[in-house]
PDB file of C-alpha atoms in Angstrom:
ATOM      1  CA  MET A   1      42.222  17.147  -9.238  1.00 74.00           C
ATOM      2  CA  ARG A   2      45.993  16.722  -9.222  1.00 88.00           C
ATOM      3  CA  THR A   3      48.102  16.458  -6.070  1.00 94.00           C
ATOM      4  CA  LEU A   4      48.834  19.868  -4.539  1.00 96.00           C
ATOM      5  CA  ARG A   5      52.441  20.639  -3.626  1.00 97.00           C
ATOM      6  CA  VAL A   6      53.168  22.327  -0.301  1.00 98.00           C
ATOM      7  CA  LEU A   7      56.172  24.452   0.656  1.00 98.00           C
ATOM      8  CA  ILE A   8      56.657  24.452   4.437  1.00 98.00           C
ATOM      9  CA  VAL A   9      58.214  27.673   5.749  1.00 98.00           C
ATOM     10  CA  GLU A  10      59.281  27.107   9.365  1.00 96.00           C
ATOM     11  CA  ASP A  11      62.588  27.884  11.075  1.00 95.00           C
ATOM     12  CA  GLU A  12      62.352  25.195  13.774  1.00 95.00           C
ATOM     13  CA  ALA A  13      63.514  21.937  12.201  1.00 95.00           C
ATOM     14  CA  MET A  14      61.486  19.582  14.412  1.00 94.00           C
ATOM     15  CA  THR A  15      58.292  21.564  13.860  1.00 94.00           C
ATOM     16  CA  ALA A  16      58.928  21.665  10.123  1.00 96.00           C
ATOM     17  CA  GLU A  17      59.343  17.879  10.040  1.00 95.00           C
ATOM     18  CA  ALA A  18      56.144  17.467  12.055  1.00 94.00           C
ATOM     19  CA  HIS A  19      54.293  19.692   9.584  1.00 95.00           C
ATOM     20  CA  ALA A  20      55.719  17.628   6.732  1.00 96.00           C
ATOM     21  CA  ALA A  21      54.519  14.411   8.382  1.00 94.00           C
ATOM     22  CA  TYR A  22      51.024  15.843   8.739  1.00 93.00           C
ATOM     23  CA  VAL A  23      50.953  17.008   5.112  1.00 95.00           C
ATOM     24  CA  GLY A  24      51.976  13.518   4.037  1.00 92.00           C
ATOM     25  CA  ARG A  25      48.971  12.045   5.837  1.00 89.00           C
ATOM     26  CA  VAL A  26      46.416  14.238   4.039  1.00 88.00           C
ATOM     27  CA  GLU A  27      45.175  12.829   0.745  1.00 86.00           C
ATOM     28  CA  GLY A  28      45.824  15.036  -2.259  1.00 90.00           C
ATOM     29  CA  PHE A  29      48.862  16.848  -0.854  1.00 95.00           C
ATOM     30  CA  GLU A  30      52.619  16.319  -0.955  1.00 97.00           C
ATOM     31  CA  VAL A  31      55.607  18.224   0.390  1.00 98.00           C
ATOM     32  CA  ALA A  32      57.434  20.255  -2.265  1.00 97.00           C
ATOM     33  CA  GLY A  33      60.146  21.450   0.099  1.00 97.00           C
ATOM     34  CA  ILE A  34      61.026  22.968   3.465  1.00 98.00           C
ATOM     35  CA  ALA A  35      62.417  26.483   3.905  1.00 98.00           C
ATOM     36  CA  GLY A  36      63.915  27.671   7.177  1.00 97.00           C
ATOM     37  CA  SER A  37      63.830  31.370   6.320  1.00 97.00           C
ATOM     38  CA  GLY A  38      61.966  33.892   4.217  1.00 97.00           C
ATOM     39  CA  ALA A  39      64.880  34.256   1.800  1.00 97.00           C
ATOM     40  CA  GLU A  40      65.074  30.504   1.252  1.00 98.00           C
ATOM     41  CA  ALA A  41      61.320  30.383   0.648  1.00 98.00           C
ATOM     42  CA  LEU A  42      61.552  33.103  -2.015  1.00 97.00           C
ATOM     43  CA  ARG A  43      64.398  31.222  -3.687  1.00 96.00           C
ATOM     44  CA  LEU A  44      62.329  28.030  -3.866  1.00 97.00           C
ATOM     45  CA  LEU A  45      59.282  29.939  -5.106  1.00 97.00           C
ATOM     46  CA  ALA A  46      61.160  31.767  -7.862  1.00 94.00           C
ATOM     47  CA  PRO A  47      60.193  30.867 -11.447  1.00 91.00           C
ATOM     48  CA  GLY A  48      62.496  28.155 -12.728  1.00 89.00           C
ATOM     49  CA  ALA A  49      63.450  26.894  -9.261  1.00 90.00           C
ATOM     50  CA  GLY A  50      61.669  23.622  -9.984  1.00 86.00           C
ATOM     51  CA  ALA A  51      59.758  23.343  -6.721  1.00 87.00           C
ATOM     52  CA  ASP A  52      56.368  23.765  -8.465  1.00 93.00           C
ATOM     53  CA  VAL A  53      54.624  24.985  -5.314  1.00 97.00           C
ATOM     54  CA  ASP A  54      50.842  25.362  -5.090  1.00 96.00           C
ATOM     55  CA  VAL A  55      50.471  26.458  -1.482  1.00 97.00           C
ATOM     56  CA  VAL A  56      52.797  27.807   1.209  1.00 98.00           C
ATOM     57  CA  LEU A  57      52.411  26.625   4.817  1.00 98.00           C
ATOM     58  CA  LEU A  58      53.750  29.728   6.528  1.00 97.00           C
ATOM     59  CA  ASP A  59      54.945  30.372  10.066  1.00 95.00           C
ATOM     60  CA  MET A  60      54.914  34.040  11.080  1.00 92.00           C
ATOM     61  CA  ASN A  61      58.162  34.031  13.080  1.00 92.00           C
ATOM     62  CA  LEU A  62      61.170  33.654  10.773  1.00 96.00           C
ATOM     63  CA  PRO A  63      64.840  34.499  11.418  1.00 96.00           C
ATOM     64  CA  ASP A  64      65.310  37.064   8.624  1.00 97.00           C
ATOM     65  CA  PHE A  65      61.900  38.709   8.231  1.00 92.00           C
ATOM     66  CA  ASN A  66      58.455  37.824   9.509  1.00 92.00           C
ATOM     67  CA  GLY A  67      55.868  35.787   7.700  1.00 94.00           C
ATOM     68  CA  MET A  68      53.740  38.803   6.885  1.00 94.00           C
ATOM     69  CA  GLU A  69      56.648  40.405   5.038  1.00 96.00           C
ATOM     70  CA  LEU A  70      57.161  37.159   3.131  1.00 97.00           C
ATOM     71  CA  ALA A  71      53.470  37.151   2.182  1.00 96.00           C
ATOM     72  CA  ARG A  72      53.818  40.758   0.981  1.00 95.00           C
ATOM     73  CA  ARG A  73      56.860  39.882  -1.151  1.00 96.00           C
ATOM     74  CA  ILE A  74      55.083  36.862  -2.616  1.00 96.00           C
ATOM     75  CA  ARG A  75      52.198  39.068  -3.713  1.00 94.00           C
ATOM     76  CA  ALA A  76      54.524  41.842  -4.959  1.00 94.00           C
ATOM     77  CA  ALA A  77      56.301  39.275  -7.153  1.00 94.00           C
ATOM     78  CA  SER A  78      52.934  38.067  -8.523  1.00 93.00           C
ATOM     79  CA  LEU A  79      53.766  34.484  -7.581  1.00 94.00           C
ATOM     80  CA  ARG A  80      50.713  32.306  -8.145  1.00 92.00           C
ATOM     81  CA  VAL A  81      50.694  30.432  -4.867  1.00 96.00           C
ATOM     82  CA  ASP A  82      48.206  30.386  -2.024  1.00 95.00           C
ATOM     83  CA  ILE A  83      49.237  30.888   1.591  1.00 96.00           C
ATOM     84  CA  ILE A  84      48.079  29.054   4.715  1.00 95.00           C
ATOM     85  CA  ALA A  85      49.350  30.597   7.948  1.00 93.00           C
ATOM     86  CA  VAL A  86      50.326  28.093  10.656  1.00 92.00           C
ATOM     87  CA  THR A  87      51.288  30.104  13.699  1.00 86.00           C
ATOM     88  CA  ALA A  88      50.870  30.846  17.380  1.00 85.00           C
ATOM     89  CA  VAL A  89      50.346  34.564  16.655  1.00 82.00           C
ATOM     90  CA  ARG A  90      46.824  35.421  17.826  1.00 79.00           C
ATOM     91  CA  GLU A  91      46.703  39.219  17.519  1.00 81.00           C
ATOM     92  CA  LEU A  92      43.619  40.369  15.607  1.00 77.00           C
ATOM     93  CA  GLU A  93      45.607  42.965  13.663  1.00 83.00           C
ATOM     94  CA  THR A  94      47.944  40.236  12.408  1.00 84.00           C
ATOM     95  CA  VAL A  95      44.980  38.146  11.279  1.00 83.00           C
ATOM     96  CA  ARG A  96      43.516  41.142   9.429  1.00 84.00           C
ATOM     97  CA  GLU A  97      46.843  41.873   7.762  1.00 88.00           C
ATOM     98  CA  ALA A  98      47.212  38.218   6.767  1.00 87.00           C
ATOM     99  CA  ILE A  99      43.814  38.276   5.088  1.00 85.00           C
ATOM    100  CA  SER A 100      44.749  41.471   3.237  1.00 87.00           C
ATOM    101  CA  PHE A 101      47.774  39.643   1.778  1.00 89.00           C
ATOM    102  CA  GLY A 102      45.611  36.780   0.563  1.00 85.00           C
ATOM    103  CA  VAL A 103      46.151  34.217   3.320  1.00 90.00           C
ATOM    104  CA  VAL A 104      43.368  31.690   2.677  1.00 88.00           C
ATOM    105  CA  GLN A 105      43.575  29.773   5.983  1.00 87.00           C
ATOM    106  CA  TYR A 106      44.887  30.741   9.426  1.00 86.00           C
ATOM    107  CA  ILE A 107      45.661  27.769  11.702  1.00 86.00           C
ATOM    108  CA  LEU A 108      46.539  28.499  15.324  1.00 83.00           C
ATOM    109  CA  LYS A 109      49.113  26.385  17.172  1.00 84.00           C
ATOM    110  CA  PRO A 110      48.740  24.044  18.930  1.00 80.00           C
ATOM    111  CA  PHE A 111      46.341  22.032  16.800  1.00 82.00           C
ATOM    112  CA  SER A 112      45.327  18.434  16.265  1.00 80.00           C
ATOM    113  CA  PHE A 113      45.728  16.462  13.072  1.00 83.00           C
ATOM    114  CA  VAL A 114      41.920  16.447  12.728  1.00 79.00           C
ATOM    115  CA  MET A 115      41.854  20.249  12.531  1.00 80.00           C
ATOM    116  CA  PHE A 116      44.899  20.387  10.251  1.00 88.00           C
ATOM    117  CA  ALA A 117      43.452  17.827   7.840  1.00 85.00           C
ATOM    118  CA  ASP A 118      40.084  19.595   7.834  1.00 80.00           C
ATOM    119  CA  LYS A 119      41.715  22.928   6.921  1.00 84.00           C
ATOM    120  CA  LEU A 120      43.714  21.356   4.102  1.00 88.00           C
ATOM    121  CA  ALA A 121      40.654  19.511   2.808  1.00 83.00           C
ATOM    122  CA  SER A 122      38.708  22.789   2.837  1.00 81.00           C
ATOM    123  CA  TYR A 123      41.494  24.495   0.934  1.00 89.00           C
ATOM    124  CA  ARG A 124      41.581  21.666  -1.618  1.00 87.00           C
ATOM    125  CA  ARG A 125      37.847  22.085  -2.298  1.00 80.00           C
ATOM    126  CA  PHE A 126      38.438  25.817  -2.740  1.00 83.00           C
ATOM    127  CA  ALA A 127      41.357  25.218  -5.118  1.00 84.00           C
ATOM    128  CA  ALA A 128      39.355  22.672  -7.112  1.00 80.00           C
ATOM    129  CA  GLU A 129      36.524  25.139  -7.649  1.00 74.00           C
ATOM    130  CA  LEU A 130      38.893  27.899  -8.776  1.00 72.00           C
ATOM    131  CA  SER A 131      40.858  25.572 -11.045  1.00 71.00           C
ATOM    132  CA  GLY A 132      37.737  24.936 -13.082  1.00 58.00           C
ATOM    133  CA  ASP A 133      37.717  21.206 -12.334  1.00 53.00           C
ATOM    134  CA  SER A 134      34.029  21.449 -11.473  1.00 45.00           C
ATOM    135  CA  LEU A 135      33.163  23.441 -14.619  1.00 39.00           C
ATOM    136  CA  GLU A 136      32.615  22.361 -18.191  1.00 42.00           C
ATOM    137  CA  THR A 137      35.729  22.610 -20.343  1.00 42.00           C
ATOM    138  CA  GLY A 138      35.690  25.358 -22.962  1.00 44.00           C
ATOM    139  CA  SER A 139      37.920  27.793 -24.782  1.00 42.00           C
ATOM    140  CA  GLN A 140      36.961  30.522 -22.316  1.00 50.00           C
ATOM    141  CA  GLN A 141      35.712  29.541 -18.898  1.00 55.00           C
ATOM    142  CA  SER A 142      33.231  31.776 -17.137  1.00 61.00           C
ATOM    143  CA  VAL A 143      31.571  31.259 -13.801  1.00 58.00           C
ATOM    144  CA  LEU A 144      28.144  31.755 -12.323  1.00 61.00           C
ATOM    145  CA  GLN A 145      27.404  33.190  -8.898  1.00 65.00           C
ATOM    146  CA  GLY A 146      26.884  29.651  -7.636  1.00 60.00           C
ATOM    147  CA  ASP A 147      30.388  28.665  -8.727  1.00 59.00           C
ATOM    148  CA  ILE A 148      31.887  31.611  -6.838  1.00 60.00           C
ATOM    149  CA  ASP A 149      29.804  30.864  -3.746  1.00 58.00           C
ATOM    150  CA  ALA A 150      30.862  27.204  -3.852  1.00 56.00           C
ATOM    151  CA  ALA A 151      34.541  28.147  -4.033  1.00 56.00           C
ATOM    152  CA  LEU A 152      34.343  30.542  -1.097  1.00 57.00           C
ATOM    153  CA  SER A 153      32.204  28.207   0.997  1.00 54.00           C
ATOM    154  CA  GLY A 154      34.845  25.514   0.572  1.00 53.00           C
ATOM    155  CA  LEU A 155      37.180  27.515   2.805  1.00 58.00           C
ATOM    156  CA  ARG A 156      34.735  27.423   5.700  1.00 53.00           C
ATOM    157  CA  GLY A 157      35.523  23.786   6.390  1.00 50.00           C
ATOM    158  CA  THR A 158      33.363  20.844   7.251  1.00 44.00           C
ATOM    159  CA  ALA A 159      32.675  22.036  10.814  1.00 41.00           C
ATOM    160  CA  GLY A 160      32.857  18.451  11.939  1.00 45.00           C
ATOM    161  CA  GLY A 161      30.744  17.124   9.090  1.00 47.00           C
ATOM    162  CA  ASP A 162      33.275  14.360   8.443  1.00 61.00           C
ATOM    163  CA  LEU A 163      33.109  13.088  12.031  1.00 73.00           C
ATOM    164  CA  PRO A 164      31.153   9.916  12.764  1.00 77.00           C
ATOM    165  CA  LYS A 165      27.530  10.469  13.713  1.00 80.00           C
ATOM    166  CA  GLY A 166      27.173  11.490  17.352  1.00 83.00           C
ATOM    167  CA  LEU A 167      30.624  13.084  17.659  1.00 84.00           C
ATOM    168  CA  SER A 168      30.938  16.858  17.847  1.00 81.00           C
ATOM    169  CA  PRO A 169      34.014  18.934  16.910  1.00 77.00           C
ATOM    170  CA  GLU A 170      33.703  20.886  20.174  1.00 73.00           C
ATOM    171  CA  THR A 171      33.890  17.797  22.382  1.00 83.00           C
ATOM    172  CA  LEU A 172      36.590  16.292  20.180  1.00 83.00           C
ATOM    173  CA  GLY A 173      38.644  19.444  20.608  1.00 77.00           C
ATOM    174  CA  ALA A 174      38.228  19.240  24.389  1.00 82.00           C
ATOM    175  CA  VAL A 175      39.327  15.598  24.428  1.00 86.00           C
ATOM    176  CA  VAL A 176      42.352  16.328  22.238  1.00 81.00           C
ATOM    177  CA  GLY A 177      43.309  19.286  24.417  1.00 76.00           C
ATOM    178  CA  TYR A 178      43.085  17.162  27.561  1.00 83.00           C
ATOM    179  CA  LEU A 179      45.196  14.365  26.083  1.00 85.00           C
ATOM    180  CA  GLN A 180      47.817  16.866  24.940  1.00 76.00           C
ATOM    181  CA  SER A 181      47.986  18.477  28.385  1.00 76.00           C
ATOM    182  CA  VAL A 182      48.750  15.319  30.369  1.00 80.00           C
ATOM    183  CA  GLU A 183      52.041  13.436  30.241  1.00 73.00           C
ATOM    184  CA  ALA A 184      50.737  10.000  31.188  1.00 84.00           C
ATOM    185  CA  ALA A 185      48.302   7.724  29.402  1.00 92.00           C
ATOM    186  CA  VAL A 186      44.698   8.047  30.572  1.00 93.00           C
ATOM    187  CA  SER A 187      41.763   5.685  30.815  1.00 94.00           C
ATOM    188  CA  ALA A 188      38.194   6.435  29.784  1.00 94.00           C
ATOM    189  CA  GLY A 189      37.351   6.825  33.476  1.00 93.00           C
ATOM    190  CA  GLU A 190      40.105   9.388  34.001  1.00 93.00           C
ATOM    191  CA  LEU A 191      38.969  11.331  30.945  1.00 92.00           C
ATOM    192  CA  THR A 192      35.443  11.255  32.371  1.00 92.00           C
ATOM    193  CA  GLU A 193      36.662  12.849  35.594  1.00 91.00           C
ATOM    194  CA  GLY A 194      38.819  15.375  33.778  1.00 88.00           C
ATOM    195  CA  LEU A 195      36.155  16.655  31.381  1.00 87.00           C
ATOM    196  CA  GLY A 196      32.916  15.840  33.165  1.00 88.00           C
ATOM    197  CA  ILE A 197      31.572  13.665  30.361  1.00 89.00           C
ATOM    198  CA  SER A 198      30.117  10.170  30.597  1.00 91.00           C
ATOM    199  CA  ARG A 199      32.369   7.118  30.412  1.00 91.00           C
ATOM    200  CA  ILE A 200      30.585   5.933  27.272  1.00 92.00           C
ATOM    201  CA  THR A 201      31.164   9.300  25.597  1.00 92.00           C
ATOM    202  CA  ALA A 202      34.812   9.327  26.671  1.00 93.00           C
ATOM    203  CA  ARG A 203      35.363   5.859  25.250  1.00 93.00           C
ATOM    204  CA  ARG A 204      33.736   6.777  21.918  1.00 92.00           C
ATOM    205  CA  TYR A 205      36.038   9.745  21.397  1.00 91.00           C
ATOM    206  CA  LEU A 206      39.106   7.809  22.511  1.00 93.00           C
ATOM    207  CA  GLU A 207      38.316   4.972  20.129  1.00 91.00           C
ATOM    208  CA  TYR A 208      37.753   7.436  17.303  1.00 88.00           C
ATOM    209  CA  LEU A 209      41.147   9.046  17.929  1.00 87.00           C
ATOM    210  CA  THR A 210      42.685   5.572  18.047  1.00 87.00           C
ATOM    211  CA  SER A 211      41.160   4.759  14.650  1.00 83.00           C
ATOM    212  CA  THR A 212      42.704   7.923  13.173  1.00 78.00           C
ATOM    213  CA  ARG A 213      46.108   6.979  14.678  1.00 77.00           C
ATOM    214  CA  GLN A 214      46.302  10.081  16.822  1.00 80.00           C
ATOM    215  CA  VAL A 215      46.111   8.037  20.009  1.00 88.00           C
ATOM    216  CA  SER A 216      47.815   4.787  20.957  1.00 90.00           C
ATOM    217  CA  ARG A 217      45.918   2.228  23.022  1.00 91.00           C
ATOM    218  CA  GLU A 218      47.191  -0.550  25.251  1.00 91.00           C
ATOM    219  CA  PRO A 219      46.014  -2.496  28.306  1.00 90.00           C
ATOM    220  CA  ARG A 220      46.863  -1.195  31.766  1.00 85.00           C
ATOM    221  CA  TYR A 221      47.908  -4.015  34.068  1.00 80.00           C
ATOM    222  CA  GLY A 222      48.107  -4.039  37.840  1.00 71.00           C
ATOM    223  CA  THR A 223      44.432  -3.360  38.536  1.00 68.00           C
ATOM    224  CA  PRO A 224      41.889  -5.912  39.819  1.00 71.00           C
ATOM    225  CA  GLY A 225      39.901  -7.795  37.195  1.00 68.00           C
ATOM    226  CA  ARG A 226      40.246  -7.423  33.468  1.00 74.00           C
ATOM    227  CA  PRO A 227      42.998  -4.971  32.388  1.00 77.00           C
ATOM    228  CA  GLU A 228      41.699  -1.466  31.729  1.00 86.00           C
ATOM    229  CA  LEU A 229      42.557   0.211  28.435  1.00 93.00           C
ATOM    230  CA  GLU A 230      44.670   3.363  28.528  1.00 94.00           C
ATOM    231  CA  TYR A 231      45.188   5.909  25.778  1.00 95.00           C
ATOM    232  CA  ARG A 232      48.130   8.160  25.016  1.00 91.00           C
ATOM    233  CA  TRP A 233      48.470  11.065  22.567  1.00 84.00           C
ATOM    234  CA  THR A 234      50.971  10.028  19.896  1.00 76.00           C
ATOM    235  CA  PRO A 235      54.463  11.614  19.794  1.00 54.00           C
ATOM    236  CA  SER A 236      53.842  12.970  16.278  1.00 48.00           C
ATOM    237  CA  THR A 237      51.301  15.430  17.624  1.00 42.00           C
ATOM    238  CA  LEU A 238      52.194  19.050  16.790  1.00 44.00           C
ATOM    239  CA  GLN A 239      52.760  21.428  19.653  1.00 42.00           C
TER     240      GLN A 239
END
């Protein structure tokens, strides 16, 4: 399947750049543009604008009109783009309204890169199924129930299926949340005390996050014996 182009709609410049950096790290996606308002997003999405957008990464709080109104206008204009909401808005009614306007993913801030990448990967599987990439080529493509089920199930995500054996998404989320909440670097022992998990478990999750470049690792000097390793959440983490 071809690379999918993402329009980021976010009025806070630093957050928009952070979103763009995350998109750039996910295979199969590239940034088509950044819009700081609903009006600018509609201009970039207009036929002939040249942005060639496949999916909109949409914040709900915009300076001119809210994200839900932008989603409504996108649908009213029959623009063939999908929408992924990336927002701190947690009200159930907003989620329901987003779904009614065809929002295919709803990502709550703050989030880790692992969650972000998983949601985009799920969306890509969904888009691949609907594009017909998994079907035989013909003059008129039709689908079976299994094809429809496969497309919809793609949106449900991997639920941690891409994690190394023995790691759970729940514990990973707890570790990420802890690292994001502290200002200083932490050791495996400190993570053990903070979360009530074993030192071996703490080290496994910290090393995994280091391997995915979400955590930096360096020796901590000034303690007796061999220097202890300490881990720090990277500055590129989205808040």
